Amino acid sequence: TDTVVVPLASGEMDALCDMARAAAEGAPLAVRRLAGFIETLRAYVVWLRAESHVAITRALRAIELLPPDDFSPLCHAEMTLANGFYMQTLDGLSIEAFGRAMELSRKAGMHHVRYLAASGLANLHLALGDLGKAKALCLAMIDEPGAERYPAIGDVYVILSAVESEHDETLSSLEAARKGVELCRRWGQADSLVSAQIALAYSLAA
């Protein structure tokens, strides 16, 4: 069945944050950590179903429950939160959450999450028409030492291809798309590979 995305009402974010904080109060640390991890997984699952409102609620609850130094689940929760905000067109909140996901994943050493968050953030900048920020972020990620050891950087190349296409830099767009396909194929993540193939198709058509 088709899933309807219900936009968050005005002031509802504050209510959701209050609920998340209330859920975290008074619980022992071990219980909070386990509950936060479970909520992180639940948030991701409902986001995959395009239930962005529920994903946001559960991701916020996970973030309140998890200890601040539990970087690995926290970066996943922030990533889901960013994507949920994106689906709700809450662009400012999405940008902030993608930024937190990038920083937390850096601290956790989870490079693939960092590059996925970077591609999401660059894609949002692209959608908002800020090609300069989108390209600068893509190039910064690609230039990181050892970046190509992590095939998730392929998603960054895909966004770079789209940015170069907007600049009418056809050859650069094609080069980035081909690199994206190569990396995404190595990774084997189906949705990333589909996006890379679409980028390649657009570049070849151009």
PDB file of C-alpha atoms in Angstrom:
ATOM      1  CA  THR A   1       0.000   0.000   0.000  1.00  0.00           C
ATOM      2  CA  ASP A   2       1.097   3.589  -0.570  1.00  0.00           C
ATOM      3  CA  THR A   3       2.368   5.437   2.494  1.00  0.00           C
ATOM      4  CA  VAL A   4       1.201   9.015   3.027  1.00  0.00           C
ATOM      5  CA  VAL A   5       3.786  11.407   4.480  1.00  0.00           C
ATOM      6  CA  VAL A   6       2.042  13.585   7.074  1.00  0.00           C
ATOM      7  CA  PRO A   7       3.845  16.911   7.637  1.00  0.00           C
ATOM      8  CA  LEU A   8       4.690  17.873  11.211  1.00  0.00           C
ATOM      9  CA  ALA A   9       2.340  20.516  12.577  1.00  0.00           C
ATOM     10  CA  SER A  10       3.616  23.795  13.999  1.00  0.00           C
ATOM     11  CA  GLY A  11       4.993  23.283  17.517  1.00  0.00           C
ATOM     12  CA  GLU A  12       4.828  19.515  17.239  1.00  0.00           C
ATOM     13  CA  MET A  13       8.627  19.193  17.229  1.00  0.00           C
ATOM     14  CA  ASP A  14       8.775  20.684  20.745  1.00  0.00           C
ATOM     15  CA  ALA A  15       6.160  18.215  21.943  1.00  0.00           C
ATOM     16  CA  LEU A  16       8.066  15.302  20.408  1.00  0.00           C
ATOM     17  CA  CYS A  17      11.301  16.424  22.072  1.00  0.00           C
ATOM     18  CA  ASP A  18       9.519  16.717  25.448  1.00  0.00           C
ATOM     19  CA  MET A  19       8.147  13.200  25.044  1.00  0.00           C
ATOM     20  CA  ALA A  20      11.602  11.881  24.171  1.00  0.00           C
ATOM     21  CA  ARG A  21      13.150  13.492  27.237  1.00  0.00           C
ATOM     22  CA  ALA A  22      10.385  12.145  29.487  1.00  0.00           C
ATOM     23  CA  ALA A  23      10.972   8.619  28.160  1.00  0.00           C
ATOM     24  CA  ALA A  24      14.643   8.844  29.130  1.00  0.00           C
ATOM     25  CA  GLU A  25      14.178  10.100  32.687  1.00  0.00           C
ATOM     26  CA  GLY A  26      14.833   7.842  35.653  1.00  0.00           C
ATOM     27  CA  ALA A  27      15.982   4.744  33.766  1.00  0.00           C
ATOM     28  CA  PRO A  28      19.283   3.025  34.671  1.00  0.00           C
ATOM     29  CA  LEU A  29      22.120   3.607  32.189  1.00  0.00           C
ATOM     30  CA  ALA A  30      22.199   0.026  30.885  1.00  0.00           C
ATOM     31  CA  VAL A  31      18.443   0.055  30.326  1.00  0.00           C
ATOM     32  CA  ARG A  32      18.595   3.412  28.586  1.00  0.00           C
ATOM     33  CA  ARG A  33      21.408   2.244  26.317  1.00  0.00           C
ATOM     34  CA  LEU A  34      19.550  -0.921  25.284  1.00  0.00           C
ATOM     35  CA  ALA A  35      16.289   0.973  24.801  1.00  0.00           C
ATOM     36  CA  GLY A  36      18.090   3.619  22.759  1.00  0.00           C
ATOM     37  CA  PHE A  37      19.676   1.003  20.534  1.00  0.00           C
ATOM     38  CA  ILE A  38      16.298  -0.656  19.952  1.00  0.00           C
ATOM     39  CA  GLU A  39      14.685   2.695  19.157  1.00  0.00           C
ATOM     40  CA  THR A  40      17.496   3.425  16.678  1.00  0.00           C
ATOM     41  CA  LEU A  41      16.675   0.208  14.810  1.00  0.00           C
ATOM     42  CA  ARG A  42      12.933   0.828  14.953  1.00  0.00           C
ATOM     43  CA  ALA A  43      13.388   4.365  13.622  1.00  0.00           C
ATOM     44  CA  TYR A  44      15.379   3.083  10.647  1.00  0.00           C
ATOM     45  CA  VAL A  45      12.830   0.382   9.818  1.00  0.00           C
ATOM     46  CA  VAL A  46       9.876   2.783   9.764  1.00  0.00           C
ATOM     47  CA  TRP A  47      11.912   5.302   7.749  1.00  0.00           C
ATOM     48  CA  LEU A  48      12.438   2.582   5.124  1.00  0.00           C
ATOM     49  CA  ARG A  49       8.648   2.341   4.973  1.00  0.00           C
ATOM     50  CA  ALA A  50       8.492   6.120   4.354  1.00  0.00           C
ATOM     51  CA  GLU A  51       6.766   6.644   7.725  1.00  0.00           C
ATOM     52  CA  SER A  52       8.823   9.761   8.338  1.00  0.00           C
ATOM     53  CA  HIS A  53       6.724  11.140  11.191  1.00  0.00           C
ATOM     54  CA  VAL A  54       7.146   7.926  13.216  1.00  0.00           C
ATOM     55  CA  ALA A  55      10.819   7.703  12.243  1.00  0.00           C
ATOM     56  CA  ILE A  56      11.441  11.207  13.601  1.00  0.00           C
ATOM     57  CA  THR A  57       9.668  10.383  16.876  1.00  0.00           C
ATOM     58  CA  ARG A  58      11.652   7.188  17.415  1.00  0.00           C
ATOM     59  CA  ALA A  59      14.970   8.712  16.368  1.00  0.00           C
ATOM     60  CA  LEU A  60      14.481  11.580  18.828  1.00  0.00           C
ATOM     61  CA  ARG A  61      13.659   9.091  21.565  1.00  0.00           C
ATOM     62  CA  ALA A  62      16.781   7.087  20.723  1.00  0.00           C
ATOM     63  CA  ILE A  63      18.960  10.198  20.896  1.00  0.00           C
ATOM     64  CA  GLU A  64      17.573  11.105  24.324  1.00  0.00           C
ATOM     65  CA  LEU A  65      18.037   7.559  25.645  1.00  0.00           C
ATOM     66  CA  LEU A  66      21.557   6.872  24.359  1.00  0.00           C
ATOM     67  CA  PRO A  67      24.607   8.052  26.347  1.00  0.00           C
ATOM     68  CA  PRO A  68      26.332  10.991  24.619  1.00  0.00           C
ATOM     69  CA  ASP A  69      29.500   8.953  24.070  1.00  0.00           C
ATOM     70  CA  ASP A  70      27.712   6.038  22.401  1.00  0.00           C
ATOM     71  CA  PHE A  71      28.722   7.371  19.004  1.00  0.00           C
ATOM     72  CA  SER A  72      27.860   4.373  16.832  1.00  0.00           C
ATOM     73  CA  PRO A  73      24.087   4.103  17.443  1.00  0.00           C
ATOM     74  CA  LEU A  74      23.851   7.870  17.856  1.00  0.00           C
ATOM     75  CA  CYS A  75      25.205   8.552  14.372  1.00  0.00           C
ATOM     76  CA  HIS A  76      22.670   6.090  12.927  1.00  0.00           C
ATOM     77  CA  ALA A  77      19.841   7.740  14.877  1.00  0.00           C
ATOM     78  CA  GLU A  78      20.894  11.196  13.678  1.00  0.00           C
ATOM     79  CA  MET A  79      21.119   9.895  10.109  1.00  0.00           C
ATOM     80  CA  THR A  80      17.557   8.563  10.292  1.00  0.00           C
ATOM     81  CA  LEU A  81      16.425  11.816  11.895  1.00  0.00           C
ATOM     82  CA  ALA A  82      18.017  13.820   9.079  1.00  0.00           C
ATOM     83  CA  ASN A  83      16.316  11.688   6.441  1.00  0.00           C
ATOM     84  CA  GLY A  84      12.992  11.946   8.258  1.00  0.00           C
ATOM     85  CA  PHE A  85      13.277  15.729   8.388  1.00  0.00           C
ATOM     86  CA  TYR A  86      14.185  15.716   4.687  1.00  0.00           C
ATOM     87  CA  MET A  87      10.998  13.798   3.871  1.00  0.00           C
ATOM     88  CA  GLN A  88       9.024  16.356   5.874  1.00  0.00           C
ATOM     89  CA  THR A  89      10.796  19.217   4.008  1.00  0.00           C
ATOM     90  CA  LEU A  90      12.167  20.520   7.317  1.00  0.00           C
ATOM     91  CA  ASP A  91      15.344  21.548   5.540  1.00  0.00           C
ATOM     92  CA  GLY A  92      17.068  23.474   8.330  1.00  0.00           C
ATOM     93  CA  LEU A  93      16.574  20.665  10.841  1.00  0.00           C
ATOM     94  CA  SER A  94      17.699  18.127   8.245  1.00  0.00           C
ATOM     95  CA  ILE A  95      20.923  20.041   7.569  1.00  0.00           C
ATOM     96  CA  GLU A  96      21.694  20.172  11.296  1.00  0.00           C
ATOM     97  CA  ALA A  97      21.009  16.455  11.794  1.00  0.00           C
ATOM     98  CA  PHE A  98      23.138  15.459   8.788  1.00  0.00           C
ATOM     99  CA  GLY A  99      25.957  17.558  10.239  1.00  0.00           C
ATOM    100  CA  ARG A 100      25.669  15.827  13.619  1.00  0.00           C
ATOM    101  CA  ALA A 101      25.589  12.426  11.921  1.00  0.00           C
ATOM    102  CA  MET A 102      28.799  13.249  10.060  1.00  0.00           C
ATOM    103  CA  GLU A 103      30.586  14.335  13.236  1.00  0.00           C
ATOM    104  CA  LEU A 104      29.365  11.405  15.346  1.00  0.00           C
ATOM    105  CA  SER A 105      30.275   8.878  12.657  1.00  0.00           C
ATOM    106  CA  ARG A 106      33.738  10.427  12.433  1.00  0.00           C
ATOM    107  CA  LYS A 107      34.167   9.919  16.176  1.00  0.00           C
ATOM    108  CA  ALA A 108      32.846   6.361  15.884  1.00  0.00           C
ATOM    109  CA  GLY A 109      35.148   5.560  12.946  1.00  0.00           C
ATOM    110  CA  MET A 110      32.100   4.610  10.866  1.00  0.00           C
ATOM    111  CA  HIS A 111      33.249   5.962   7.530  1.00  0.00           C
ATOM    112  CA  HIS A 112      30.367   4.543   5.500  1.00  0.00           C
ATOM    113  CA  VAL A 113      27.808   6.390   7.654  1.00  0.00           C
ATOM    114  CA  ARG A 114      29.875   9.582   7.395  1.00  0.00           C
ATOM    115  CA  TYR A 115      29.893   9.400   3.604  1.00  0.00           C
ATOM    116  CA  LEU A 116      26.190   8.568   3.408  1.00  0.00           C
ATOM    117  CA  ALA A 117      25.425  11.541   5.660  1.00  0.00           C
ATOM    118  CA  ALA A 118      27.671  13.745   3.526  1.00  0.00           C
ATOM    119  CA  SER A 119      25.909  12.649   0.341  1.00  0.00           C
ATOM    120  CA  GLY A 120      22.532  13.337   1.955  1.00  0.00           C
ATOM    121  CA  LEU A 121      23.650  16.794   3.042  1.00  0.00           C
ATOM    122  CA  ALA A 122      25.190  17.579  -0.354  1.00  0.00           C
ATOM    123  CA  ASN A 123      22.006  16.407  -2.061  1.00  0.00           C
ATOM    124  CA  LEU A 124      19.963  18.718   0.159  1.00  0.00           C
ATOM    125  CA  HIS A 125      22.221  21.668  -0.685  1.00  0.00           C
ATOM    126  CA  LEU A 126      21.771  20.751  -4.353  1.00  0.00           C
ATOM    127  CA  ALA A 127      17.986  20.617  -3.983  1.00  0.00           C
ATOM    128  CA  LEU A 128      18.044  24.046  -2.325  1.00  0.00           C
ATOM    129  CA  GLY A 129      20.063  25.442  -5.236  1.00  0.00           C
ATOM    130  CA  ASP A 130      23.314  25.943  -3.311  1.00  0.00           C
ATOM    131  CA  LEU A 131      25.603  24.280  -5.851  1.00  0.00           C
ATOM    132  CA  GLY A 132      28.723  25.775  -4.292  1.00  0.00           C
ATOM    133  CA  LYS A 133      28.125  24.158  -0.898  1.00  0.00           C
ATOM    134  CA  ALA A 134      27.132  20.867  -2.500  1.00  0.00           C
ATOM    135  CA  LYS A 135      30.268  20.679  -4.633  1.00  0.00           C
ATOM    136  CA  ALA A 136      32.605  21.822  -1.848  1.00  0.00           C
ATOM    137  CA  LEU A 137      31.262  19.149   0.503  1.00  0.00           C
ATOM    138  CA  CYS A 138      31.560  16.411  -2.132  1.00  0.00           C
ATOM    139  CA  LEU A 139      35.139  17.361  -2.963  1.00  0.00           C
ATOM    140  CA  ALA A 140      36.089  17.585   0.718  1.00  0.00           C
ATOM    141  CA  MET A 141      34.841  14.033   1.321  1.00  0.00           C
ATOM    142  CA  ILE A 142      36.478  12.648  -1.830  1.00  0.00           C
ATOM    143  CA  ASP A 143      39.791  14.279  -0.872  1.00  0.00           C
ATOM    144  CA  GLU A 144      39.875  12.645   2.564  1.00  0.00           C
ATOM    145  CA  PRO A 145      42.843  10.208   2.817  1.00  0.00           C
ATOM    146  CA  GLY A 146      41.743   6.649   2.108  1.00  0.00           C
ATOM    147  CA  ALA A 147      38.193   7.630   1.176  1.00  0.00           C
ATOM    148  CA  GLU A 148      37.966   5.146  -1.700  1.00  0.00           C
ATOM    149  CA  ARG A 149      38.587   2.258   0.686  1.00  0.00           C
ATOM    150  CA  TYR A 150      34.949   2.786   1.666  1.00  0.00           C
ATOM    151  CA  PRO A 151      32.569   2.160  -1.261  1.00  0.00           C
ATOM    152  CA  ALA A 152      29.868   4.319   0.355  1.00  0.00           C
ATOM    153  CA  ILE A 153      31.848   7.286  -0.994  1.00  0.00           C
ATOM    154  CA  GLY A 154      30.232   6.272  -4.291  1.00  0.00           C
ATOM    155  CA  ASP A 155      27.085   8.095  -3.154  1.00  0.00           C
ATOM    156  CA  VAL A 156      29.143  11.276  -2.871  1.00  0.00           C
ATOM    157  CA  TYR A 157      30.389  10.848  -6.440  1.00  0.00           C
ATOM    158  CA  VAL A 158      26.767  10.458  -7.576  1.00  0.00           C
ATOM    159  CA  ILE A 159      25.819  13.821  -6.054  1.00  0.00           C
ATOM    160  CA  LEU A 160      28.968  15.396  -7.489  1.00  0.00           C
ATOM    161  CA  SER A 161      27.903  14.148 -10.917  1.00  0.00           C
ATOM    162  CA  ALA A 162      24.534  15.863 -10.505  1.00  0.00           C
ATOM    163  CA  VAL A 163      26.198  19.101  -9.392  1.00  0.00           C
ATOM    164  CA  GLU A 164      28.588  19.077 -12.363  1.00  0.00           C
ATOM    165  CA  SER A 165      25.636  18.454 -14.646  1.00  0.00           C
ATOM    166  CA  GLU A 166      23.927  21.573 -13.266  1.00  0.00           C
ATOM    167  CA  HIS A 167      27.117  23.480 -14.092  1.00  0.00           C
ATOM    168  CA  ASP A 168      27.027  22.041 -17.655  1.00  0.00           C
ATOM    169  CA  GLU A 169      30.356  20.337 -16.946  1.00  0.00           C
ATOM    170  CA  THR A 170      29.390  17.277 -18.968  1.00  0.00           C
ATOM    171  CA  LEU A 171      32.742  15.466 -18.946  1.00  0.00           C
ATOM    172  CA  SER A 172      33.254  16.013 -15.220  1.00  0.00           C
ATOM    173  CA  SER A 173      29.703  14.818 -14.584  1.00  0.00           C
ATOM    174  CA  LEU A 174      30.322  11.676 -16.623  1.00  0.00           C
ATOM    175  CA  GLU A 175      33.620  10.974 -14.871  1.00  0.00           C
ATOM    176  CA  ALA A 176      32.004  11.312 -11.436  1.00  0.00           C
ATOM    177  CA  ALA A 177      29.056   9.126 -12.446  1.00  0.00           C
ATOM    178  CA  ARG A 178      31.335   6.361 -13.728  1.00  0.00           C
ATOM    179  CA  LYS A 179      33.328   6.464 -10.506  1.00  0.00           C
ATOM    180  CA  GLY A 180      30.098   6.349  -8.540  1.00  0.00           C
ATOM    181  CA  VAL A 181      28.908   3.278 -10.416  1.00  0.00           C
ATOM    182  CA  GLU A 182      32.250   1.538  -9.872  1.00  0.00           C
ATOM    183  CA  LEU A 183      32.200   2.157  -6.123  1.00  0.00           C
ATOM    184  CA  CYS A 184      28.507   1.428  -5.636  1.00  0.00           C
ATOM    185  CA  ARG A 185      28.844  -1.821  -7.556  1.00  0.00           C
ATOM    186  CA  ARG A 186      31.712  -2.800  -5.258  1.00  0.00           C
ATOM    187  CA  TRP A 187      29.537  -2.005  -2.260  1.00  0.00           C
ATOM    188  CA  GLY A 188      26.487  -3.854  -3.557  1.00  0.00           C
ATOM    189  CA  GLN A 189      23.942  -1.535  -1.917  1.00  0.00           C
ATOM    190  CA  ALA A 190      20.993  -1.729  -4.311  1.00  0.00           C
ATOM    191  CA  ASP A 191      19.531   1.772  -3.847  1.00  0.00           C
ATOM    192  CA  SER A 192      22.952   3.398  -4.149  1.00  0.00           C
ATOM    193  CA  LEU A 193      23.722   1.448  -7.318  1.00  0.00           C
ATOM    194  CA  VAL A 194      20.374   2.428  -8.849  1.00  0.00           C
ATOM    195  CA  SER A 195      21.089   6.110  -8.133  1.00  0.00           C
ATOM    196  CA  ALA A 196      24.563   5.745  -9.632  1.00  0.00           C
ATOM    197  CA  GLN A 197      23.214   4.117 -12.809  1.00  0.00           C
ATOM    198  CA  ILE A 198      20.627   6.893 -13.179  1.00  0.00           C
ATOM    199  CA  ALA A 199      23.352   9.522 -12.786  1.00  0.00           C
ATOM    200  CA  LEU A 200      25.400   7.732 -15.433  1.00  0.00           C
ATOM    201  CA  ALA A 201      22.422   7.589 -17.778  1.00  0.00           C
ATOM    202  CA  TYR A 202      21.825  11.348 -17.430  1.00  0.00           C
ATOM    203  CA  SER A 203      25.504  12.067 -18.009  1.00  0.00           C
ATOM    204  CA  LEU A 204      25.659   9.880 -21.115  1.00  0.00           C
ATOM    205  CA  ALA A 205      22.502  11.510 -22.460  1.00  0.00           C
ATOM    206  CA  ALA A 206      24.047  14.931 -21.956  1.00  0.00           C
TER     207      ALA A 206
END
